[in-house]
Amino acid sequence: MMRYIKLVNFEINRFSKIYLSLLLITLVSQFAGVIIVTKSLLDDARDIMKEERLSEAAYITNYGGIDFNHIANSLLFVGPIALSAVALIFYIFLIWYRDWFGKNTFIYRLLMLPTSRLSIYLSKATSIFLMVLGLIAFQIITLPMENALFNSYVPEALLNEMSISTITIANPILSLIIPSTFTQFLLSYGIGLMIMSILFTAIMFERSFRIKGIIMGLLYCGIAAVLFLAPVLMEIGNFYFYPNELFGLMLAIGIILTGLSVWLGAWLLKNRVTV
């Protein structure tokens, strides 16, 4: 267990500089977005009131107030979230391939450690999942501060104040990464874990069989996608499920696919990937 924890810590440390950069970019960009977009909205509102000779009350009646949705939908706000997501998806591949193609072919040393290769597999998966949760936790911490800054910057007469829960529900990206219920959390991050395990297995196919492995990995991803979406495809074909039945089926298939992918990926790492 201690070796597994050390491996997780080792993997996180290897990505720490890039990870901290992502956090810093998110912090600076989103707070800059609050200031820049809010100033632009207020300038536009004042121009309209001046041109049309409207009072603040009349402006609210004609155009509505200013709320945090304007910020949450801006590029400066959602851009860092998208960048972080892309970086972590890329890291799913980098976390394996840099060990093979780095200067010292580190995978040789890694696979010869006196520990189970399953621990190596799980440590890489765990490190990525922990970094995802860390980014989400960081967003949960910064969002109330950004909202408070926005509320203090907009005049009370023009402000449509929103709670944090309302902001996350109203914005599609935030509602995806910050689920409002535990069921949604299981669904969103369970699917994320399943996709990561499937991609890990595809990488193991490629490392085990090279060119043939690429084809095998793509086929495995395709079959897994069809199996997971089978209940939805059946509904399109007029085979009706109740919502609870559809959720239960997809949850069961997701758990099976995740378990199968972890087992198969670990088996390939142990029996087919050689040093």
PDB file of C-alpha atoms in Angstrom:
ATOM      1  CA  MET A   1       0.000   0.000   0.000  1.00  0.00           C
ATOM      2  CA  MET A   2       2.842   2.404   0.849  1.00  0.00           C
ATOM      3  CA  ARG A   3       4.493   1.704  -2.520  1.00  0.00           C
ATOM      4  CA  TYR A   4       1.204   2.495  -4.267  1.00  0.00           C
ATOM      5  CA  ILE A   5       0.875   5.796  -2.360  1.00  0.00           C
ATOM      6  CA  LYS A   6       4.489   6.676  -3.194  1.00  0.00           C
ATOM      7  CA  LEU A   7       3.801   5.977  -6.874  1.00  0.00           C
ATOM      8  CA  VAL A   8       0.707   8.216  -6.805  1.00  0.00           C
ATOM      9  CA  ASN A   9       2.725  10.992  -5.150  1.00  0.00           C
ATOM     10  CA  PHE A  10       5.503  10.493  -7.703  1.00  0.00           C
ATOM     11  CA  GLU A  11       3.095  10.789 -10.649  1.00  0.00           C
ATOM     12  CA  ILE A  12       1.450  13.914  -9.242  1.00  0.00           C
ATOM     13  CA  ASN A  13       4.841  15.544  -8.641  1.00  0.00           C
ATOM     14  CA  ARG A  14       5.849  14.887 -12.246  1.00  0.00           C
ATOM     15  CA  PHE A  15       2.876  16.923 -13.475  1.00  0.00           C
ATOM     16  CA  SER A  16       2.885  19.471 -10.651  1.00  0.00           C
ATOM     17  CA  LYS A  17       4.435  22.388 -12.571  1.00  0.00           C
ATOM     18  CA  ILE A  18       1.938  22.134 -15.439  1.00  0.00           C
ATOM     19  CA  TYR A  19      -0.883  21.520 -12.968  1.00  0.00           C
ATOM     20  CA  LEU A  20      -0.050  24.612 -10.918  1.00  0.00           C
ATOM     21  CA  SER A  21       0.175  26.590 -14.157  1.00  0.00           C
ATOM     22  CA  LEU A  22      -3.360  25.479 -15.056  1.00  0.00           C
ATOM     23  CA  LEU A  23      -4.615  26.600 -11.642  1.00  0.00           C
ATOM     24  CA  LEU A  24      -2.871  29.970 -11.998  1.00  0.00           C
ATOM     25  CA  ILE A  25      -4.222  30.498 -15.532  1.00  0.00           C
ATOM     26  CA  THR A  26      -7.730  29.672 -14.305  1.00  0.00           C
ATOM     27  CA  LEU A  27      -7.446  32.055 -11.367  1.00  0.00           C
ATOM     28  CA  VAL A  28      -6.055  34.994 -13.345  1.00  0.00           C
ATOM     29  CA  SER A  29      -8.258  34.535 -16.413  1.00  0.00           C
ATOM     30  CA  GLN A  30     -11.536  34.154 -14.527  1.00  0.00           C
ATOM     31  CA  PHE A  31     -10.940  37.101 -12.196  1.00  0.00           C
ATOM     32  CA  ALA A  32      -9.815  39.180 -15.189  1.00  0.00           C
ATOM     33  CA  GLY A  33     -12.997  38.059 -16.926  1.00  0.00           C
ATOM     34  CA  VAL A  34     -15.122  39.281 -14.027  1.00  0.00           C
ATOM     35  CA  ILE A  35     -13.518  42.728 -14.182  1.00  0.00           C
ATOM     36  CA  ILE A  36     -13.278  43.122 -17.974  1.00  0.00           C
ATOM     37  CA  VAL A  37     -16.698  41.700 -18.902  1.00  0.00           C
ATOM     38  CA  THR A  38     -18.474  43.534 -16.069  1.00  0.00           C
ATOM     39  CA  LYS A  39     -16.890  46.838 -17.105  1.00  0.00           C
ATOM     40  CA  SER A  40     -17.958  46.227 -20.699  1.00  0.00           C
ATOM     41  CA  LEU A  41     -21.527  45.409 -19.650  1.00  0.00           C
ATOM     42  CA  LEU A  42     -21.759  48.517 -17.472  1.00  0.00           C
ATOM     43  CA  ASP A  43     -20.344  50.722 -20.246  1.00  0.00           C
ATOM     44  CA  ASP A  44     -22.904  49.316 -22.700  1.00  0.00           C
ATOM     45  CA  ALA A  45     -25.720  49.851 -20.204  1.00  0.00           C
ATOM     46  CA  ARG A  46     -24.686  53.458 -19.558  1.00  0.00           C
ATOM     47  CA  ASP A  47     -24.413  54.149 -23.299  1.00  0.00           C
ATOM     48  CA  ILE A  48     -27.911  52.778 -23.877  1.00  0.00           C
ATOM     49  CA  MET A  49     -29.349  54.773 -20.973  1.00  0.00           C
ATOM     50  CA  LYS A  50     -27.677  57.923 -22.280  1.00  0.00           C
ATOM     51  CA  GLU A  51     -28.756  57.452 -25.906  1.00  0.00           C
ATOM     52  CA  GLU A  52     -32.342  56.479 -25.052  1.00  0.00           C
ATOM     53  CA  ARG A  53     -32.576  58.741 -22.017  1.00  0.00           C
ATOM     54  CA  LEU A  54     -33.592  55.892 -19.750  1.00  0.00           C
ATOM     55  CA  SER A  55     -33.501  55.724 -15.999  1.00  0.00           C
ATOM     56  CA  GLU A  56     -31.988  52.680 -14.356  1.00  0.00           C
ATOM     57  CA  ALA A  57     -35.496  51.376 -13.611  1.00  0.00           C
ATOM     58  CA  ALA A  58     -36.539  51.857 -17.237  1.00  0.00           C
ATOM     59  CA  TYR A  59     -33.375  50.144 -18.442  1.00  0.00           C
ATOM     60  CA  ILE A  60     -34.119  47.135 -16.223  1.00  0.00           C
ATOM     61  CA  THR A  61     -37.666  46.997 -17.600  1.00  0.00           C
ATOM     62  CA  ASN A  62     -36.530  47.146 -21.239  1.00  0.00           C
ATOM     63  CA  TYR A  63     -33.286  45.191 -21.161  1.00  0.00           C
ATOM     64  CA  GLY A  64     -33.185  43.291 -17.887  1.00  0.00           C
ATOM     65  CA  GLY A  65     -30.512  43.413 -15.232  1.00  0.00           C
ATOM     66  CA  ILE A  66     -26.906  42.278 -15.271  1.00  0.00           C
ATOM     67  CA  ASP A  67     -26.187  38.862 -13.750  1.00  0.00           C
ATOM     68  CA  PHE A  68     -23.228  36.508 -13.356  1.00  0.00           C
ATOM     69  CA  ASN A  69     -24.328  34.428 -16.345  1.00  0.00           C
ATOM     70  CA  HIS A  70     -22.724  37.060 -18.567  1.00  0.00           C
ATOM     71  CA  ILE A  71     -19.410  36.275 -16.868  1.00  0.00           C
ATOM     72  CA  ALA A  72     -19.845  32.493 -16.732  1.00  0.00           C
ATOM     73  CA  ASN A  73     -20.534  32.359 -20.481  1.00  0.00           C
ATOM     74  CA  SER A  74     -17.527  34.460 -21.452  1.00  0.00           C
ATOM     75  CA  LEU A  75     -14.377  33.057 -23.052  1.00  0.00           C
ATOM     76  CA  LEU A  76     -12.204  34.328 -20.212  1.00  0.00           C
ATOM     77  CA  PHE A  77     -14.239  32.213 -17.776  1.00  0.00           C
ATOM     78  CA  VAL A  78     -14.866  28.975 -19.706  1.00  0.00           C
ATOM     79  CA  GLY A  79     -11.581  29.061 -21.654  1.00  0.00           C
ATOM     80  CA  PRO A  80      -9.370  27.957 -18.724  1.00  0.00           C
ATOM     81  CA  ILE A  81     -11.843  25.196 -17.865  1.00  0.00           C
ATOM     82  CA  ALA A  82     -11.655  23.891 -21.444  1.00  0.00           C
ATOM     83  CA  LEU A  83      -7.856  24.241 -21.442  1.00  0.00           C
ATOM     84  CA  SER A  84      -7.583  22.231 -18.202  1.00  0.00           C
ATOM     85  CA  ALA A  85      -9.883  19.531 -19.577  1.00  0.00           C
ATOM     86  CA  VAL A  86      -7.859  19.226 -22.783  1.00  0.00           C
ATOM     87  CA  ALA A  87      -4.596  19.164 -20.806  1.00  0.00           C
ATOM     88  CA  LEU A  88      -5.779  16.305 -18.579  1.00  0.00           C
ATOM     89  CA  ILE A  89      -7.135  14.328 -21.558  1.00  0.00           C
ATOM     90  CA  PHE A  90      -3.743  14.763 -23.245  1.00  0.00           C
ATOM     91  CA  TYR A  91      -2.050  13.702 -20.005  1.00  0.00           C
ATOM     92  CA  ILE A  92      -3.909  10.363 -20.101  1.00  0.00           C
ATOM     93  CA  PHE A  93      -1.635   9.519 -23.028  1.00  0.00           C
ATOM     94  CA  LEU A  94       1.422  11.445 -21.860  1.00  0.00           C
ATOM     95  CA  ILE A  95       1.487   9.723 -18.464  1.00  0.00           C
ATOM     96  CA  TRP A  96       2.322   6.457 -20.268  1.00  0.00           C
ATOM     97  CA  TYR A  97       4.169   7.480 -23.420  1.00  0.00           C
ATOM     98  CA  ARG A  98       6.681   9.818 -21.813  1.00  0.00           C
ATOM     99  CA  ASP A  99       7.950   6.799 -19.856  1.00  0.00           C
ATOM    100  CA  TRP A 100       8.718   5.047 -23.139  1.00  0.00           C
ATOM    101  CA  PHE A 101       9.900   7.977 -25.223  1.00  0.00           C
ATOM    102  CA  GLY A 102      11.630  10.132 -22.611  1.00  0.00           C
ATOM    103  CA  LYS A 103      15.395  10.614 -22.534  1.00  0.00           C
ATOM    104  CA  ASN A 104      16.116   7.691 -20.212  1.00  0.00           C
ATOM    105  CA  THR A 105      13.260   5.341 -21.229  1.00  0.00           C
ATOM    106  CA  PHE A 106      12.006   5.478 -17.656  1.00  0.00           C
ATOM    107  CA  ILE A 107       9.460   2.680 -18.218  1.00  0.00           C
ATOM    108  CA  TYR A 108      12.263   0.100 -17.902  1.00  0.00           C
ATOM    109  CA  ARG A 109      13.052   1.221 -14.371  1.00  0.00           C
ATOM    110  CA  LEU A 110       9.365   1.600 -13.516  1.00  0.00           C
ATOM    111  CA  LEU A 111       8.379  -1.902 -14.603  1.00  0.00           C
ATOM    112  CA  MET A 112      11.317  -3.461 -12.748  1.00  0.00           C
ATOM    113  CA  LEU A 113      10.316  -1.964  -9.394  1.00  0.00           C
ATOM    114  CA  PRO A 114       9.678  -4.602  -6.684  1.00  0.00           C
ATOM    115  CA  THR A 115       5.933  -3.946  -6.747  1.00  0.00           C
ATOM    116  CA  SER A 116       2.879  -5.220  -8.565  1.00  0.00           C
ATOM    117  CA  ARG A 117       2.380  -3.787 -12.031  1.00  0.00           C
ATOM    118  CA  LEU A 118      -1.253  -3.320 -11.070  1.00  0.00           C
ATOM    119  CA  SER A 119      -0.010  -0.730  -8.566  1.00  0.00           C
ATOM    120  CA  ILE A 120       1.731   1.122 -11.402  1.00  0.00           C
ATOM    121  CA  TYR A 121      -1.458   1.052 -13.480  1.00  0.00           C
ATOM    122  CA  LEU A 122      -3.695   2.190 -10.607  1.00  0.00           C
ATOM    123  CA  SER A 123      -1.273   4.894  -9.449  1.00  0.00           C
ATOM    124  CA  LYS A 124      -1.397   6.571 -12.855  1.00  0.00           C
ATOM    125  CA  ALA A 125      -5.204   6.377 -12.937  1.00  0.00           C
ATOM    126  CA  THR A 126      -5.487   7.642  -9.361  1.00  0.00           C
ATOM    127  CA  SER A 127      -3.160  10.588  -9.947  1.00  0.00           C
ATOM    128  CA  ILE A 128      -5.208  11.791 -12.923  1.00  0.00           C
ATOM    129  CA  PHE A 129      -8.490  11.392 -11.037  1.00  0.00           C
ATOM    130  CA  LEU A 130      -7.121  13.288  -8.024  1.00  0.00           C
ATOM    131  CA  MET A 131      -5.957  16.115 -10.271  1.00  0.00           C
ATOM    132  CA  VAL A 132      -9.429  16.312 -11.837  1.00  0.00           C
ATOM    133  CA  LEU A 133     -11.004  16.536  -8.378  1.00  0.00           C
ATOM    134  CA  GLY A 134      -8.426  19.147  -7.412  1.00  0.00           C
ATOM    135  CA  LEU A 135      -9.367  21.359 -10.349  1.00  0.00           C
ATOM    136  CA  ILE A 136     -13.055  21.000  -9.490  1.00  0.00           C
ATOM    137  CA  ALA A 137     -12.393  21.826  -5.830  1.00  0.00           C
ATOM    138  CA  PHE A 138     -10.391  24.887  -6.927  1.00  0.00           C
ATOM    139  CA  GLN A 139     -13.331  26.070  -9.054  1.00  0.00           C
ATOM    140  CA  ILE A 140     -15.765  25.522  -6.181  1.00  0.00           C
ATOM    141  CA  ILE A 141     -13.528  27.668  -3.942  1.00  0.00           C
ATOM    142  CA  THR A 142     -12.978  30.501  -6.446  1.00  0.00           C
ATOM    143  CA  LEU A 143     -16.546  30.744  -7.789  1.00  0.00           C
ATOM    144  CA  PRO A 144     -18.046  32.390  -4.640  1.00  0.00           C
ATOM    145  CA  MET A 145     -15.165  34.900  -4.584  1.00  0.00           C
ATOM    146  CA  GLU A 146     -15.706  35.746  -8.260  1.00  0.00           C
ATOM    147  CA  ASN A 147     -19.429  36.132  -7.664  1.00  0.00           C
ATOM    148  CA  ALA A 148     -18.795  38.381  -4.663  1.00  0.00           C
ATOM    149  CA  LEU A 149     -16.439  40.565  -6.728  1.00  0.00           C
ATOM    150  CA  PHE A 150     -19.053  40.805  -9.478  1.00  0.00           C
ATOM    151  CA  ASN A 151     -21.810  41.745  -7.007  1.00  0.00           C
ATOM    152  CA  SER A 152     -19.640  44.467  -5.467  1.00  0.00           C
ATOM    153  CA  TYR A 153     -18.746  45.905  -8.876  1.00  0.00           C
ATOM    154  CA  VAL A 154     -22.274  46.180 -10.345  1.00  0.00           C
ATOM    155  CA  PRO A 155     -24.572  48.935  -9.004  1.00  0.00           C
ATOM    156  CA  GLU A 156     -27.397  47.489  -6.939  1.00  0.00           C
ATOM    157  CA  ALA A 157     -30.042  48.996  -9.230  1.00  0.00           C
ATOM    158  CA  LEU A 158     -28.701  47.048 -12.238  1.00  0.00           C
ATOM    159  CA  LEU A 159     -27.760  43.841 -10.442  1.00  0.00           C
ATOM    160  CA  ASN A 160     -29.588  40.540 -10.719  1.00  0.00           C
ATOM    161  CA  GLU A 161     -27.938  38.750  -7.824  1.00  0.00           C
ATOM    162  CA  MET A 162     -27.554  34.982  -8.229  1.00  0.00           C
ATOM    163  CA  SER A 163     -26.696  32.267  -5.744  1.00  0.00           C
ATOM    164  CA  ILE A 164     -23.841  29.850  -6.458  1.00  0.00           C
ATOM    165  CA  SER A 165     -26.256  26.949  -6.976  1.00  0.00           C
ATOM    166  CA  THR A 166     -28.262  28.999  -9.496  1.00  0.00           C
ATOM    167  CA  ILE A 167     -25.078  29.925 -11.365  1.00  0.00           C
ATOM    168  CA  THR A 168     -23.914  26.316 -11.636  1.00  0.00           C
ATOM    169  CA  ILE A 169     -27.326  25.066 -12.754  1.00  0.00           C
ATOM    170  CA  ALA A 170     -27.750  27.837 -15.346  1.00  0.00           C
ATOM    171  CA  ASN A 171     -24.347  27.293 -16.975  1.00  0.00           C
ATOM    172  CA  PRO A 172     -23.982  23.992 -18.924  1.00  0.00           C
ATOM    173  CA  ILE A 173     -20.235  23.665 -18.316  1.00  0.00           C
ATOM    174  CA  LEU A 174     -20.430  24.423 -14.605  1.00  0.00           C
ATOM    175  CA  SER A 175     -23.407  22.093 -14.170  1.00  0.00           C
ATOM    176  CA  LEU A 176     -21.326  19.342 -15.771  1.00  0.00           C
ATOM    177  CA  ILE A 177     -18.203  19.776 -13.644  1.00  0.00           C
ATOM    178  CA  ILE A 178     -20.035  20.756 -10.434  1.00  0.00           C
ATOM    179  CA  PRO A 179     -23.056  18.414 -10.288  1.00  0.00           C
ATOM    180  CA  SER A 180     -25.935  19.575  -8.103  1.00  0.00           C
ATOM    181  CA  THR A 181     -26.810  16.076  -6.841  1.00  0.00           C
ATOM    182  CA  PHE A 182     -24.834  13.009  -5.787  1.00  0.00           C
ATOM    183  CA  THR A 183     -26.466  10.999  -8.594  1.00  0.00           C
ATOM    184  CA  GLN A 184     -25.234  13.498 -11.171  1.00  0.00           C
ATOM    185  CA  PHE A 185     -21.782  13.373  -9.572  1.00  0.00           C
ATOM    186  CA  LEU A 186     -21.685   9.578  -9.918  1.00  0.00           C
ATOM    187  CA  LEU A 187     -22.869   9.820 -13.511  1.00  0.00           C
ATOM    188  CA  SER A 188     -20.455  12.556 -14.623  1.00  0.00           C
ATOM    189  CA  TYR A 189     -17.314  11.310 -12.906  1.00  0.00           C
ATOM    190  CA  GLY A 190     -18.200   7.648 -13.269  1.00  0.00           C
ATOM    191  CA  ILE A 191     -18.310   8.153 -17.038  1.00  0.00           C
ATOM    192  CA  GLY A 192     -15.005  10.018 -16.805  1.00  0.00           C
ATOM    193  CA  LEU A 193     -13.386   7.116 -14.936  1.00  0.00           C
ATOM    194  CA  MET A 194     -14.784   4.649 -17.459  1.00  0.00           C
ATOM    195  CA  ILE A 195     -13.424   6.627 -20.420  1.00  0.00           C
ATOM    196  CA  MET A 196     -10.002   6.916 -18.769  1.00  0.00           C
ATOM    197  CA  SER A 197      -9.844   3.161 -18.073  1.00  0.00           C
ATOM    198  CA  ILE A 198     -10.867   2.395 -21.660  1.00  0.00           C
ATOM    199  CA  LEU A 199      -8.177   4.715 -23.030  1.00  0.00           C
ATOM    200  CA  PHE A 200      -5.603   3.173 -20.683  1.00  0.00           C
ATOM    201  CA  THR A 201      -6.507  -0.261 -22.050  1.00  0.00           C
ATOM    202  CA  ALA A 202      -6.247   0.996 -25.643  1.00  0.00           C
ATOM    203  CA  ILE A 203      -2.749   2.309 -24.816  1.00  0.00           C
ATOM    204  CA  MET A 204      -1.819  -1.096 -23.352  1.00  0.00           C
ATOM    205  CA  PHE A 205      -2.991  -2.772 -26.575  1.00  0.00           C
ATOM    206  CA  GLU A 206      -0.758  -0.454 -28.595  1.00  0.00           C
ATOM    207  CA  ARG A 207       2.237  -1.006 -26.289  1.00  0.00           C
ATOM    208  CA  SER A 208       1.705  -4.765 -26.403  1.00  0.00           C
ATOM    209  CA  PHE A 209       1.129  -5.294 -30.132  1.00  0.00           C
ATOM    210  CA  ARG A 210       2.370  -2.034 -31.726  1.00  0.00           C
ATOM    211  CA  ILE A 211       0.681  -1.528 -35.156  1.00  0.00           C
ATOM    212  CA  LYS A 212      -1.832  -4.322 -34.609  1.00  0.00           C
ATOM    213  CA  GLY A 213      -2.391  -2.937 -31.132  1.00  0.00           C
ATOM    214  CA  ILE A 214      -3.529   0.421 -32.546  1.00  0.00           C
ATOM    215  CA  ILE A 215      -6.279  -1.342 -34.475  1.00  0.00           C
ATOM    216  CA  MET A 216      -7.148  -3.490 -31.456  1.00  0.00           C
ATOM    217  CA  GLY A 217      -7.266  -0.422 -29.216  1.00  0.00           C
ATOM    218  CA  LEU A 218      -9.538   1.481 -31.606  1.00  0.00           C
ATOM    219  CA  LEU A 219     -11.824  -1.538 -31.916  1.00  0.00           C
ATOM    220  CA  TYR A 220     -11.952  -1.880 -28.140  1.00  0.00           C
ATOM    221  CA  CYS A 221     -12.898   1.794 -27.758  1.00  0.00           C
ATOM    222  CA  GLY A 222     -15.571   1.465 -30.429  1.00  0.00           C
ATOM    223  CA  ILE A 223     -17.081  -1.691 -28.917  1.00  0.00           C
ATOM    224  CA  ALA A 224     -17.060  -0.162 -25.440  1.00  0.00           C
ATOM    225  CA  ALA A 225     -18.812   2.984 -26.734  1.00  0.00           C
ATOM    226  CA  VAL A 226     -21.512   0.941 -28.490  1.00  0.00           C
ATOM    227  CA  LEU A 227     -22.092  -1.231 -25.412  1.00  0.00           C
ATOM    228  CA  PHE A 228     -22.365   1.774 -23.097  1.00  0.00           C
ATOM    229  CA  LEU A 229     -24.742   3.608 -25.431  1.00  0.00           C
ATOM    230  CA  ALA A 230     -26.774   0.493 -26.252  1.00  0.00           C
ATOM    231  CA  PRO A 231     -29.711   1.422 -23.952  1.00  0.00           C
ATOM    232  CA  VAL A 232     -29.904   4.891 -25.545  1.00  0.00           C
ATOM    233  CA  LEU A 233     -29.696   3.393 -29.045  1.00  0.00           C
ATOM    234  CA  MET A 234     -32.466   0.951 -28.115  1.00  0.00           C
ATOM    235  CA  GLU A 235     -34.659   3.877 -27.045  1.00  0.00           C
ATOM    236  CA  ILE A 236     -34.066   5.530 -30.408  1.00  0.00           C
ATOM    237  CA  GLY A 237     -35.286   2.275 -31.911  1.00  0.00           C
ATOM    238  CA  ASN A 238     -38.606   2.654 -30.031  1.00  0.00           C
ATOM    239  CA  PHE A 239     -37.630   0.337 -27.160  1.00  0.00           C
ATOM    240  CA  TYR A 240     -38.800   2.328 -24.153  1.00  0.00           C
ATOM    241  CA  PHE A 241     -37.099   2.426 -20.727  1.00  0.00           C
ATOM    242  CA  TYR A 242     -38.272   4.281 -17.654  1.00  0.00           C
ATOM    243  CA  PRO A 243     -35.693   6.897 -16.538  1.00  0.00           C
ATOM    244  CA  ASN A 244     -34.654   4.809 -13.515  1.00  0.00           C
ATOM    245  CA  GLU A 245     -34.287   1.720 -15.707  1.00  0.00           C
ATOM    246  CA  LEU A 246     -32.178   3.623 -18.252  1.00  0.00           C
ATOM    247  CA  PHE A 247     -29.964   5.037 -15.504  1.00  0.00           C
ATOM    248  CA  GLY A 248     -29.607   1.622 -13.855  1.00  0.00           C
ATOM    249  CA  LEU A 249     -28.697  -0.073 -17.141  1.00  0.00           C
ATOM    250  CA  MET A 250     -26.092   2.540 -18.060  1.00  0.00           C
ATOM    251  CA  LEU A 251     -24.669   2.462 -14.530  1.00  0.00           C
ATOM    252  CA  ALA A 252     -24.367  -1.338 -14.599  1.00  0.00           C
ATOM    253  CA  ILE A 253     -22.780  -1.328 -18.069  1.00  0.00           C
ATOM    254  CA  GLY A 254     -20.411   1.461 -17.029  1.00  0.00           C
ATOM    255  CA  ILE A 255     -19.268  -0.439 -13.933  1.00  0.00           C
ATOM    256  CA  ILE A 256     -18.744  -3.621 -15.976  1.00  0.00           C
ATOM    257  CA  LEU A 257     -16.797  -1.771 -18.691  1.00  0.00           C
ATOM    258  CA  THR A 258     -14.637   0.028 -16.122  1.00  0.00           C
ATOM    259  CA  GLY A 259     -13.864  -3.196 -14.246  1.00  0.00           C
ATOM    260  CA  LEU A 260     -13.164  -5.079 -17.489  1.00  0.00           C
ATOM    261  CA  SER A 261     -10.919  -2.297 -18.785  1.00  0.00           C
ATOM    262  CA  VAL A 262      -8.901  -2.122 -15.558  1.00  0.00           C
ATOM    263  CA  TRP A 263      -8.496  -5.910 -15.465  1.00  0.00           C
ATOM    264  CA  LEU A 264      -7.577  -6.175 -19.155  1.00  0.00           C
ATOM    265  CA  GLY A 265      -5.217  -3.194 -19.063  1.00  0.00           C
ATOM    266  CA  ALA A 266      -3.473  -4.512 -15.944  1.00  0.00           C
ATOM    267  CA  TRP A 267      -3.250  -8.013 -17.470  1.00  0.00           C
ATOM    268  CA  LEU A 268      -1.650  -6.637 -20.638  1.00  0.00           C
ATOM    269  CA  LEU A 269       0.801  -4.553 -18.594  1.00  0.00           C
ATOM    270  CA  LYS A 270       1.767  -7.603 -16.574  1.00  0.00           C
ATOM    271  CA  ASN A 271       1.864 -10.279 -19.273  1.00  0.00           C
ATOM    272  CA  ARG A 272       2.376  -8.593 -22.646  1.00  0.00           C
ATOM    273  CA  VAL A 273       4.333  -5.383 -21.992  1.00  0.00           C
ATOM    274  CA  THR A 274       7.982  -6.306 -21.534  1.00  0.00           C
ATOM    275  CA  VAL A 275      11.108  -4.384 -20.616  1.00  0.00           C
TER     276      VAL A 275
END
